[in-house]
CSV table of C-alpha atoms in Angstrom, one decimal:
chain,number,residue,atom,x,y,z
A,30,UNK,CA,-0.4,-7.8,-16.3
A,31,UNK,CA,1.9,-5.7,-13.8
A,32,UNK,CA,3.1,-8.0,-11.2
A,33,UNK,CA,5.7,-7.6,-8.4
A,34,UNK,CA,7.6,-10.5,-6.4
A,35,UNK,CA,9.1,-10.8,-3.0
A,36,UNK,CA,11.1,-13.3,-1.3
A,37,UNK,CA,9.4,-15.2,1.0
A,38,UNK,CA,9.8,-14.2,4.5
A,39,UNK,CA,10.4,-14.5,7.6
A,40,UNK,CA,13.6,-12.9,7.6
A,41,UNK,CA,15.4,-13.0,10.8
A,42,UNK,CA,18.5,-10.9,11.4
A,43,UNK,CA,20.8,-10.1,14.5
A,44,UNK,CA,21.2,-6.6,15.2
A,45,UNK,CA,24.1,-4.6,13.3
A,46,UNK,CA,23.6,-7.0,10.2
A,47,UNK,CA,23.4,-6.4,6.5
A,48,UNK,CA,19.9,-7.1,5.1
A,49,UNK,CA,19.1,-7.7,1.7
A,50,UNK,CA,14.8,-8.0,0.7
A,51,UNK,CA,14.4,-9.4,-3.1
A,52,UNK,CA,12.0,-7.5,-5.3
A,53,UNK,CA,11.3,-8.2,-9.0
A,54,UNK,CA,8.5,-7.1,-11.1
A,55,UNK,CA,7.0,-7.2,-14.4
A,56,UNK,CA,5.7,-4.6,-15.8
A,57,UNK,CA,4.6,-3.4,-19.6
A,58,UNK,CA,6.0,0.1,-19.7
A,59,UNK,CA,8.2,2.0,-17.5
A,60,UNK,CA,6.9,2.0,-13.8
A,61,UNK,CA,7.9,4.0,-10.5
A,62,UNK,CA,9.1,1.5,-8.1
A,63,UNK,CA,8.3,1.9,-4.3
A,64,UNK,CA,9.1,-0.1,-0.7
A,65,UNK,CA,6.7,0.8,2.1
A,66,UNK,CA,7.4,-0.8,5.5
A,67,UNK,CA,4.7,-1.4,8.0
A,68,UNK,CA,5.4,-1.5,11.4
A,69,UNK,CA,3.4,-3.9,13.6
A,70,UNK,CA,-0.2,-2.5,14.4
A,71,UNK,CA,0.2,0.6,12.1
A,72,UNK,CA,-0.9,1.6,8.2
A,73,UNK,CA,2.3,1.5,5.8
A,74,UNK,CA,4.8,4.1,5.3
A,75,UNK,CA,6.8,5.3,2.0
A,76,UNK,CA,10.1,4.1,2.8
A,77,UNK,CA,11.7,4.7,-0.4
A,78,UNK,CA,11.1,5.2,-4.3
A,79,UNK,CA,12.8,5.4,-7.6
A,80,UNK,CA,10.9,6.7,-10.7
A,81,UNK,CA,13.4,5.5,-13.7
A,82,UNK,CA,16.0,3.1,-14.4
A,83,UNK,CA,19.5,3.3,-12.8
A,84,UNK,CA,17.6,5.5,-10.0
A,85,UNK,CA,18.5,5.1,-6.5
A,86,UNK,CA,16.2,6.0,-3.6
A,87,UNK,CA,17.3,5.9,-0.6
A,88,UNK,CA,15.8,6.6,3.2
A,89,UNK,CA,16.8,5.8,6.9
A,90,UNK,CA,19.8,4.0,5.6
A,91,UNK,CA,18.2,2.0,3.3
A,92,UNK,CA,18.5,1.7,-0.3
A,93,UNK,CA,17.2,0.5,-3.2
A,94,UNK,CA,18.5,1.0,-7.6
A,95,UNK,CA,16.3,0.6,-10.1
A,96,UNK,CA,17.7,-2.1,-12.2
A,97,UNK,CA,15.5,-2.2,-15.5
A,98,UNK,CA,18.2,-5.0,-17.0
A,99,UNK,CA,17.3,-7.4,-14.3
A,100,UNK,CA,13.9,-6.1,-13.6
A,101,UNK,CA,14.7,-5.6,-9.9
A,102,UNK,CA,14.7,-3.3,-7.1
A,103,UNK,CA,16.1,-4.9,-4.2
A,104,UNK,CA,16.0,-3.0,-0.5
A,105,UNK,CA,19.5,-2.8,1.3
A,106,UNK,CA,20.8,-1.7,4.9
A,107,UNK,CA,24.2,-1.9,5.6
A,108,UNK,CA,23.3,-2.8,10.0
A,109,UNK,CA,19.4,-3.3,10.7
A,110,UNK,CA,18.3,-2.3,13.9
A,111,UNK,CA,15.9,-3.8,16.4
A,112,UNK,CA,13.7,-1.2,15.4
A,113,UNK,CA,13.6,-2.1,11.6
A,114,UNK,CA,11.5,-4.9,11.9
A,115,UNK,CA,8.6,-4.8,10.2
A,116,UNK,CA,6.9,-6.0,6.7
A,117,UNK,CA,8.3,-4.6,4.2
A,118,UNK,CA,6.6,-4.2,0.8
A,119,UNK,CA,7.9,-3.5,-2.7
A,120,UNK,CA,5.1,-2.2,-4.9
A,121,UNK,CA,4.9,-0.4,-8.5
A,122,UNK,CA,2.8,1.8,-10.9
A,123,UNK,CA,2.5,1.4,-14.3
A,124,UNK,CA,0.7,5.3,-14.9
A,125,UNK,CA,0.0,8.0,-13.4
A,126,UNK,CA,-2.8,7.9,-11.2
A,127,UNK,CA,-3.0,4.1,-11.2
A,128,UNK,CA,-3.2,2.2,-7.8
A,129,UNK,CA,0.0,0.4,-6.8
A,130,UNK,CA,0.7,-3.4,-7.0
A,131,UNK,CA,1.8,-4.9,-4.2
A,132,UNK,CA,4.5,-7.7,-3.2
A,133,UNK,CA,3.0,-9.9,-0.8
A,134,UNK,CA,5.9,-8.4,1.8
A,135,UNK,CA,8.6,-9.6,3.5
A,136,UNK,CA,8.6,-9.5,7.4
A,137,UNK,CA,11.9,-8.7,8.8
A,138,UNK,CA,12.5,-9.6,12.7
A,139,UNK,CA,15.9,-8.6,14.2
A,140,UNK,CA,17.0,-9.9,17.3
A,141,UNK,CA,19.8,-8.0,19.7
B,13,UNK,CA,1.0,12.4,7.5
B,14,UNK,CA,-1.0,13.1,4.6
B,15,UNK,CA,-3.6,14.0,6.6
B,16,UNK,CA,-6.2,10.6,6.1
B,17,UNK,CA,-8.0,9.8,8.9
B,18,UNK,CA,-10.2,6.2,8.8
B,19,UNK,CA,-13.4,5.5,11.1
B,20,UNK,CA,-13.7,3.2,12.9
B,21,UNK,CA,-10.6,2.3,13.0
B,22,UNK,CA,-11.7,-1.4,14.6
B,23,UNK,CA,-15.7,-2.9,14.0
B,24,UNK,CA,-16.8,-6.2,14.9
B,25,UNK,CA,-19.7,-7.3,12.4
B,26,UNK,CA,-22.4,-10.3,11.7
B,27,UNK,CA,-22.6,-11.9,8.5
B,28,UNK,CA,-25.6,-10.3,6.3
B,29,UNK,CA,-25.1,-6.6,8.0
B,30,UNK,CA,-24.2,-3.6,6.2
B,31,UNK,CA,-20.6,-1.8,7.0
B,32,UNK,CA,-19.9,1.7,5.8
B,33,UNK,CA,-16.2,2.5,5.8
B,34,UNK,CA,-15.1,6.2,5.9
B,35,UNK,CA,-12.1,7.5,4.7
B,36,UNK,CA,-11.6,11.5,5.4
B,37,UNK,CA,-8.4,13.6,4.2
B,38,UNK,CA,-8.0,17.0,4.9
B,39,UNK,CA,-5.2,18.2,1.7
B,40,UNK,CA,-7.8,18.2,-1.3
B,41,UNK,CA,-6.5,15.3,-3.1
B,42,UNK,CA,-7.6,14.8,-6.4
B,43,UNK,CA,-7.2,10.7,-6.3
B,44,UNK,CA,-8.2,8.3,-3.7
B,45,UNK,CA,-7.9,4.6,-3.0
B,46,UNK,CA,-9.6,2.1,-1.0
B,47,UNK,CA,-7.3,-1.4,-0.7
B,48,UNK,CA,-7.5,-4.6,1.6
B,49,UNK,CA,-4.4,-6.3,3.2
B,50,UNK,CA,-4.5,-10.2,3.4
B,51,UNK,CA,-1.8,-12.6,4.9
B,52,UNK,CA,-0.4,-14.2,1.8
B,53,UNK,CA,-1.8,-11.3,-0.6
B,54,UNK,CA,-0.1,-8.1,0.5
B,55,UNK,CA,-2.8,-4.9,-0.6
B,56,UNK,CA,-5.4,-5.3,-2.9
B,57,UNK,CA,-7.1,-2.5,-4.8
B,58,UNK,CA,-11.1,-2.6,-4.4
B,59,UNK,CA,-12.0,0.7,-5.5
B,60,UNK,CA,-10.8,4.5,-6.4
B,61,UNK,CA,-11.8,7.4,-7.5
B,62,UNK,CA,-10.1,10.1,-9.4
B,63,UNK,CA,-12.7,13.1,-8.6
B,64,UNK,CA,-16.1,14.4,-7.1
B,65,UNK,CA,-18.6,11.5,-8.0
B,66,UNK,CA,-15.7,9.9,-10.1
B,67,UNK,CA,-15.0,6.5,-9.4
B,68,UNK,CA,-14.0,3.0,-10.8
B,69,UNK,CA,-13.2,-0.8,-9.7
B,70,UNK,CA,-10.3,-2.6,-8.5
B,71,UNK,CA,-9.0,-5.8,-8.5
B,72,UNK,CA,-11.8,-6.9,-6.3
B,73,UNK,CA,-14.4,-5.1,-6.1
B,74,UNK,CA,-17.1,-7.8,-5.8
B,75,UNK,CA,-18.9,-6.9,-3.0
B,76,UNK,CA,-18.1,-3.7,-2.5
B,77,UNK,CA,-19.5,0.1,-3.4
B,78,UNK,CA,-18.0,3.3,-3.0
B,79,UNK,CA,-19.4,7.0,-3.1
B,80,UNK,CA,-17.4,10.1,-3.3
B,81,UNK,CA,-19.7,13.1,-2.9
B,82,UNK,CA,-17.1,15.5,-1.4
B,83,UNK,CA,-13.4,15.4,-2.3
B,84,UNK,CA,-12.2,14.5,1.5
B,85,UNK,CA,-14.3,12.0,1.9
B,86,UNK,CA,-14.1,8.4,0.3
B,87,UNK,CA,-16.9,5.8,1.6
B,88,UNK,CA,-16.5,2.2,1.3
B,89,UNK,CA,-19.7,0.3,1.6
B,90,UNK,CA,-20.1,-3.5,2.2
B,91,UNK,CA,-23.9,-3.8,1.2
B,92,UNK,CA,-23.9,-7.6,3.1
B,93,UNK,CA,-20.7,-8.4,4.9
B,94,UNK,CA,-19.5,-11.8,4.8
B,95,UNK,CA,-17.1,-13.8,6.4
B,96,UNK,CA,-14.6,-13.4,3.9
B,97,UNK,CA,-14.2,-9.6,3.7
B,98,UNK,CA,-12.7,-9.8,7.2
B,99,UNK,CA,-10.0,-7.9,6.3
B,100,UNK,CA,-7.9,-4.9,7.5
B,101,UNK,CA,-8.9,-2.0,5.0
B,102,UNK,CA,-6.5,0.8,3.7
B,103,UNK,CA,-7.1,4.4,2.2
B,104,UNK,CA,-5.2,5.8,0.2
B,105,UNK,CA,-4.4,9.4,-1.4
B,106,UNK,CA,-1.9,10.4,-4.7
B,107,UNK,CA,0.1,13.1,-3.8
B,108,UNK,CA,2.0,14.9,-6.8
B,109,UNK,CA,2.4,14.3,-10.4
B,110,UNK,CA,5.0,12.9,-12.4
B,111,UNK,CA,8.2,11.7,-11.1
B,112,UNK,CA,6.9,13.5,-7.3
B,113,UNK,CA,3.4,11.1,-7.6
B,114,UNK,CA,3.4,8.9,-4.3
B,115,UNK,CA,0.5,7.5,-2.5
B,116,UNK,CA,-0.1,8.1,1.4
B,117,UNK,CA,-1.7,6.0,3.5
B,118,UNK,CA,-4.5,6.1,6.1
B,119,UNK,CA,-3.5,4.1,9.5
B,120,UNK,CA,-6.2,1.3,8.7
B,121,UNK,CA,-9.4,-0.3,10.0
B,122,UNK,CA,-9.4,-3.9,11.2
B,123,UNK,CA,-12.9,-5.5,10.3
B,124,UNK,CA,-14.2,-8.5,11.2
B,125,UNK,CA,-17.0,-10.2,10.3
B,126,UNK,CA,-18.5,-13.2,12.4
């Protein structure tokens, strides 16, 4: 079945850093890939998304391409802030309709 | 904001009670979701439904029932809590079709069952 892996966090940063979060999936067909971020205490928000290959999303400075060769869709920021961290999870759907499947996410802490 | 409200939005249970979960949106969508968030899991679907009286299992649904009887509400029933669906539970709605489908969530209710 449809399956999506993250890299295992923590993941601790200094302020004005780059930041890379590893996301790979499999999947049967041709899925939309998403990253939600959670901040602490709150529900999750759509970050980002990217519906077909070679797709870039992109949102508050971060991005992520759809990379169907390597079955990947890793989140980027070129300088995290202090107020980036959060958990951050990369999720898909196979169809239309169907329920997402989750990463197990990847909590980000940045320090000033 | 998508417009999803949960209540309550914190509950403190005992093991062998009944929780009802309410999940309320106010934009008429079609498709809605009920998931759980774990440490070590991410989100977990238990249930959704894709219309009035419409609905279908997750990924783990043991446990669990739903009802949909108007199209802004989605319920979430627990018909005897136990200690492991201590959880924090998630709505969800679909928003869009195609390429433009994204799911919105609720801001969450933290259950726990003693």
């Amino acid at each position: 079945g449809d399956s999506v892996t993250q890299m295992e966090g923590p993941v601790t940063l200094s302020e004005e850093a780059f930041l890379t979060i590893n996301c790979t999936y499999t999947a049967t067909g041709y899925p939309s890939l998403f990253w939600y971020v959670q901040y602490p205490g709150e529900g999750l928000q759509l970050l980002l998304k990217a519906t077909k290959a070679d797709d870039k999303g992109s949102n508050k400075g971060f991005e992520a391409t759809y990379r169907k060769e390597t079955t990947s869709f890793h989140l980027e920021k070129g300088s995290v802030q202090v107020s980036d961290s959060a958990v951050y999870f990369c999720a898909l759907s196979e169809n239309s309709g169907y329920a997402l499947n989750f990463g197990k996410g990847t909590s980000l802490l940045v320090t000033p | 904001d998508a417009g999803i409200t949960q209540s309550p939005r914190h509950k403190v249970t005992e093991t062998g009670t009944p929780v009802t979960l309410r999940c309320h949106q106010t934009e008429n969508h079609r498709y809605m979701y009920w998931y759980r968030q774990d440490p070590g899991h991410g989100l977990r679907l238990i249930h959704y439904s894709y219309g009035v009286k419409d609905t279908d299992k997750g990924e783990v649904s043991d446990g669990y029932s739903v009802s949909r009887s108007k199209t802004e509400d989605f319920l979430l029933t627990l018909e005897s809590a136990t200690s492991s669906q201590t959880s924090v539970y998630f709505c969800a709605i679909r928003s869009g079709g195609g390429a433009q489908e994204t799911q919105y969530f609720g801001p969450g209710t933290r259950l726990l069952v003693l």
